mmCIF file of N, CA and C in Angstrom:
data_model
loop_
_atom_site.group_PDB
_atom_site.id
_atom_site.type_symbol
_atom_site.label_atom_id
_atom_site.label_comp_id
_atom_site.label_asym_id
_atom_site.label_seq_id
_atom_site.Cartn_x
_atom_site.Cartn_y
_atom_site.Cartn_z
ATOM 1 N N MET A 1 58.421 98.105 171.551
ATOM 2 C CA MET A 1 59.085 98.412 170.373
ATOM 3 C C MET A 1 59.633 99.884 170.408
ATOM 4 N N SER A 2 60.954 99.918 170.095
ATOM 5 C CA SER A 2 61.638 101.105 170.168
ATOM 6 C C SER A 2 61.629 101.888 169.014
ATOM 7 N N TYR A 3 61.810 103.150 169.096
ATOM 8 C CA TYR A 3 61.751 104.152 167.802
ATOM 9 C C TYR A 3 63.011 103.977 167.068
ATOM 10 N N THR A 4 62.881 103.866 165.796
ATOM 11 C CA THR A 4 64.133 103.757 164.959
ATOM 12 C C THR A 4 63.995 104.710 163.929
ATOM 13 N N PRO A 5 64.628 105.843 163.878
ATOM 14 C CA PRO A 5 64.668 106.953 162.820
ATOM 15 C C PRO A 5 64.958 106.404 161.435
ATOM 16 N N ILE A 6 64.188 106.864 160.393
ATOM 17 C CA ILE A 6 64.678 106.470 159.005
ATOM 18 C C ILE A 6 65.593 107.515 158.540
ATOM 19 N N PRO A 7 66.804 107.080 157.922
ATOM 20 C CA PRO A 7 67.888 108.021 157.625
ATOM 21 C C PRO A 7 67.324 108.489 156.158
ATOM 22 N N ILE A 8 67.392 109.778 156.120
ATOM 23 C CA ILE A 8 66.903 110.552 154.803
ATOM 24 C C ILE A 8 68.015 111.442 154.358
ATOM 25 N N ASP A 9 68.529 111.298 153.174
ATOM 26 C CA ASP A 9 69.455 112.060 152.598
ATOM 27 C C ASP A 9 68.646 113.015 151.531
ATOM 28 N N ARG A 10 68.268 114.207 152.041
ATOM 29 C CA ARG A 10 67.382 114.918 151.164
ATOM 30 C C ARG A 10 68.013 115.491 149.812
ATOM 31 N N GLU A 11 69.302 115.531 149.875
ATOM 32 C CA GLU A 11 69.936 115.841 148.444
ATOM 33 C C GLU A 11 69.871 114.694 147.495
ATOM 34 N N ALA A 12 70.184 113.425 147.922
ATOM 35 C CA ALA A 12 70.220 112.252 147.115
ATOM 36 C C ALA A 12 68.811 111.617 147.011
ATOM 37 N N LEU A 13 67.953 112.002 147.969
ATOM 38 C CA LEU A 13 66.537 111.432 148.038
ATOM 39 C C LEU A 13 66.562 109.970 148.046
ATOM 40 N N THR A 14 67.395 109.363 148.992
ATOM 41 C CA THR A 14 67.649 107.859 149.065
ATOM 42 C C THR A 14 66.244 107.212 149.472
ATOM 43 N N ILE A 15 65.440 107.817 150.381
ATOM 44 C CA ILE A 15 64.200 107.170 150.746
ATOM 45 C C ILE A 15 63.261 107.042 149.568
ATOM 46 N N MET A 16 63.313 108.035 148.749
ATOM 47 C CA MET A 16 62.334 107.983 147.612
ATOM 48 C C MET A 16 62.812 106.872 146.502
ATOM 49 N N GLU A 17 64.111 106.767 146.400
ATOM 50 C CA GLU A 17 64.579 105.785 145.510
ATOM 51 C C GLU A 17 64.265 104.408 146.077
ATOM 52 N N ALA A 18 64.504 104.125 147.347
ATOM 53 C CA ALA A 18 64.207 102.886 148.006
ATOM 54 C C ALA A 18 62.735 102.507 147.943
ATOM 55 N N TRP A 19 61.847 103.519 148.115
ATOM 56 C CA TRP A 19 60.455 103.329 148.011
ATOM 57 C C TRP A 19 60.030 102.985 146.678
ATOM 58 N N GLU A 20 60.604 103.744 145.697
ATOM 59 C CA GLU A 20 60.124 103.539 144.257
ATOM 60 C C GLU A 20 60.457 102.137 143.824
ATOM 61 N N SER A 21 61.759 101.802 144.238
ATOM 62 C CA SER A 21 62.356 100.390 143.785
ATOM 63 C C SER A 21 61.406 99.304 144.451
ATOM 64 N N ALA A 22 61.131 99.415 145.714
ATOM 65 C CA ALA A 22 60.272 98.424 146.415
ATOM 66 C C ALA A 22 58.916 98.324 145.854
ATOM 67 N N ALA A 23 58.264 99.652 145.597
ATOM 68 C CA ALA A 23 57.013 99.477 144.973
ATOM 69 C C ALA A 23 56.841 98.996 143.608
ATOM 70 N N ALA A 24 57.987 99.149 142.805
ATOM 71 C CA ALA A 24 58.058 98.561 141.472
ATOM 72 C C ALA A 24 58.195 97.070 141.552
ATOM 73 N N ALA A 25 58.889 96.600 142.525
ATOM 74 C CA ALA A 25 59.191 95.219 142.642
ATOM 75 C C ALA A 25 57.845 94.628 143.046
ATOM 76 N N ILE A 26 57.144 95.070 143.995
ATOM 77 C CA ILE A 26 55.996 94.412 144.497
ATOM 78 C C ILE A 26 54.882 94.549 143.490
ATOM 79 N N GLY A 27 54.742 95.811 142.761
ATOM 80 C CA GLY A 27 53.591 95.997 141.814
ATOM 81 C C GLY A 27 53.890 94.947 140.569
ATOM 82 N N SER A 28 55.095 94.711 140.138
ATOM 83 C CA SER A 28 55.349 93.936 139.047
ATOM 84 C C SER A 28 54.962 92.484 139.367
ATOM 85 N N ASN A 29 55.237 92.101 140.677
ATOM 86 C CA ASN A 29 55.097 90.744 141.059
ATOM 87 C C ASN A 29 53.524 90.417 141.230
ATOM 88 N N MET A 30 52.764 91.545 141.671
ATOM 89 C CA MET A 30 51.366 91.399 141.817
ATOM 90 C C MET A 30 50.638 91.136 140.458
ATOM 91 N N PHE A 31 51.137 91.593 139.309
ATOM 92 C CA PHE A 31 50.538 91.247 138.140
ATOM 93 C C PHE A 31 50.673 89.740 137.828
ATOM 94 N N GLU A 32 51.514 89.019 138.569
ATOM 95 C CA GLU A 32 51.923 87.711 138.323
ATOM 96 C C GLU A 32 51.231 86.874 139.409
ATOM 97 N N GLY A 33 50.511 87.435 140.339
ATOM 98 C CA GLY A 33 49.687 86.724 141.245
ATOM 99 C C GLY A 33 50.199 86.790 142.742
ATOM 100 N N TYR A 34 51.352 87.578 142.885
ATOM 101 C CA TYR A 34 51.850 87.679 144.216
ATOM 102 C C TYR A 34 50.989 88.564 145.164
ATOM 103 N N LYS A 35 50.627 87.960 146.314
ATOM 104 C CA LYS A 35 49.830 88.684 147.212
ATOM 105 C C LYS A 35 50.566 89.081 148.334
ATOM 106 N N PRO A 36 50.951 90.392 148.542
ATOM 107 C CA PRO A 36 51.946 90.898 149.431
ATOM 108 C C PRO A 36 51.565 90.735 150.861
ATOM 109 N N THR A 37 52.384 90.269 151.641
ATOM 110 C CA THR A 37 52.158 90.209 153.189
ATOM 111 C C THR A 37 53.023 91.336 153.833
ATOM 112 N N ARG A 38 52.858 91.516 155.108
ATOM 113 C CA ARG A 38 53.647 92.514 155.737
ATOM 114 C C ARG A 38 55.159 91.975 155.667
ATOM 115 N N ARG A 39 55.378 90.738 156.030
ATOM 116 C CA ARG A 39 56.701 90.158 155.879
ATOM 117 C C ARG A 39 57.297 90.261 154.591
ATOM 118 N N GLY A 40 56.525 90.038 153.590
ATOM 119 C CA GLY A 40 57.158 90.014 152.297
ATOM 120 C C GLY A 40 57.614 91.377 151.828
ATOM 121 N N ILE A 41 56.812 92.425 152.236
ATOM 122 C CA ILE A 41 57.192 93.858 152.074
ATOM 123 C C ILE A 41 58.403 94.295 152.803
ATOM 124 N N GLU A 42 58.439 93.630 154.037
ATOM 125 C CA GLU A 42 59.604 94.026 154.855
ATOM 126 C C GLU A 42 61.022 93.539 154.121
ATOM 127 N N ILE A 43 60.830 92.139 153.622
ATOM 128 C CA ILE A 43 61.814 91.586 153.068
ATOM 129 C C ILE A 43 62.283 92.387 151.660
ATOM 130 N N ILE A 44 61.293 92.821 150.965
ATOM 131 C CA ILE A 44 61.749 93.595 149.815
ATOM 132 C C ILE A 44 62.353 94.841 150.184
ATOM 133 N N ARG A 45 61.634 95.521 151.044
ATOM 134 C CA ARG A 45 62.354 96.873 151.591
ATOM 135 C C ARG A 45 63.695 96.711 152.020
ATOM 136 N N ASP A 46 63.971 95.656 152.896
ATOM 137 C CA ASP A 46 65.355 95.450 153.422
ATOM 138 C C ASP A 46 66.417 95.051 152.369
ATOM 139 N N TYR A 47 65.844 94.374 151.294
ATOM 140 C CA TYR A 47 66.877 94.270 150.078
ATOM 141 C C TYR A 47 67.120 95.362 149.325
ATOM 142 N N THR A 48 66.139 96.211 148.988
ATOM 143 C CA THR A 48 66.406 97.442 148.260
ATOM 144 C C THR A 48 67.079 98.418 148.980
ATOM 145 N N THR A 49 66.943 98.506 150.275
ATOM 146 C CA THR A 49 67.872 99.579 150.959
ATOM 147 C C THR A 49 69.161 99.058 151.445
ATOM 148 N N GLY A 50 69.425 97.689 151.083
ATOM 149 C CA GLY A 50 70.674 97.174 151.414
ATOM 150 C C GLY A 50 70.939 96.559 152.701
ATOM 151 N N LYS A 51 69.785 96.476 153.476
ATOM 152 C CA LYS A 51 69.859 95.886 154.936
ATOM 153 C C LYS A 51 70.095 94.437 154.822
ATOM 154 N N ILE A 52 69.787 93.732 153.861
ATOM 155 C CA ILE A 52 70.026 92.187 153.743
ATOM 156 C C ILE A 52 70.493 92.115 152.237
ATOM 157 N N SER A 53 71.427 91.048 152.165
ATOM 158 C CA SER A 53 72.237 90.811 150.837
ATOM 159 C C SER A 53 71.262 90.114 149.879
ATOM 160 N N PHE A 54 71.641 90.005 148.633
ATOM 161 C CA PHE A 54 70.921 89.232 147.708
ATOM 162 C C PHE A 54 70.721 87.745 148.028
ATOM 163 N N ASP A 55 71.839 87.163 148.797
ATOM 164 C CA ASP A 55 71.838 85.708 149.134
ATOM 165 C C ASP A 55 70.756 85.595 150.275
ATOM 166 N N ALA A 56 70.626 86.532 151.135
ATOM 167 C CA ALA A 56 69.640 86.562 152.119
ATOM 168 C C ALA A 56 68.223 86.649 151.618
ATOM 169 N N PHE A 57 68.163 87.515 150.540
ATOM 170 C CA PHE A 57 66.774 87.680 149.904
ATOM 171 C C PHE A 57 66.252 86.565 149.297
ATOM 172 N N ILE A 58 67.236 85.846 148.484
ATOM 173 C CA ILE A 58 66.943 84.473 147.974
ATOM 174 C C ILE A 58 66.676 83.506 148.960
ATOM 175 N N ARG A 59 67.283 83.382 149.938
ATOM 176 C CA ARG A 59 67.072 82.375 151.095
ATOM 177 C C ARG A 59 65.586 82.675 151.509
ATOM 178 N N ALA A 60 65.194 83.857 151.762
ATOM 179 C CA ALA A 60 63.980 84.183 152.265
ATOM 180 C C ALA A 60 62.924 83.614 151.272
ATOM 181 N N ALA A 61 63.073 83.837 149.950
ATOM 182 C CA ALA A 61 62.168 83.492 148.948
ATOM 183 C C ALA A 61 62.078 81.893 148.914
ATOM 184 N N VAL A 62 63.208 81.292 148.977
ATOM 185 C CA VAL A 62 63.346 79.798 148.986
ATOM 186 C C VAL A 62 62.632 79.241 150.172
ATOM 187 N N ASP A 63 62.830 79.809 151.168
ATOM 188 C CA ASP A 63 62.130 79.392 152.606
ATOM 189 C C ASP A 63 60.697 79.750 152.762
ATOM 190 N N LYS A 64 60.258 80.766 151.783
ATOM 191 C CA LYS A 64 58.901 81.244 151.729
ATOM 192 C C LYS A 64 58.578 81.990 153.122
ATOM 193 N N ALA A 65 59.751 82.625 153.519
ATOM 194 C CA ALA A 65 59.477 83.562 154.669
ATOM 195 C C ALA A 65 58.546 84.784 154.521
ATOM 196 N N TYR A 66 58.309 85.135 153.228
ATOM 197 C CA TYR A 66 57.490 86.125 152.908
ATOM 198 C C TYR A 66 56.030 85.846 153.212
ATOM 199 N N ALA A 67 55.773 84.640 153.357
ATOM 200 C CA ALA A 67 54.261 84.251 153.626
ATOM 201 C C ALA A 67 53.907 84.294 155.272
ATOM 202 N N GLN A 68 54.869 84.567 155.989
ATOM 203 C CA GLN A 68 54.617 84.582 157.448
ATOM 204 C C GLN A 68 53.857 85.827 157.706
#
């Protein structure tokens, strides 16, 4: 596994916004019975940071890719 740095814009605090958005999404779904998996958190993270599109996010949900 290679090292991939996380880009941080210290003025815009982009990493904090992404983290807070992902944490809120995970937390609200846990109240409804969602049990987070590593893959599920990666999918949410990737969507909130713009790494994957909304369509890819929905496809992952329909395919239940988060359960892996």
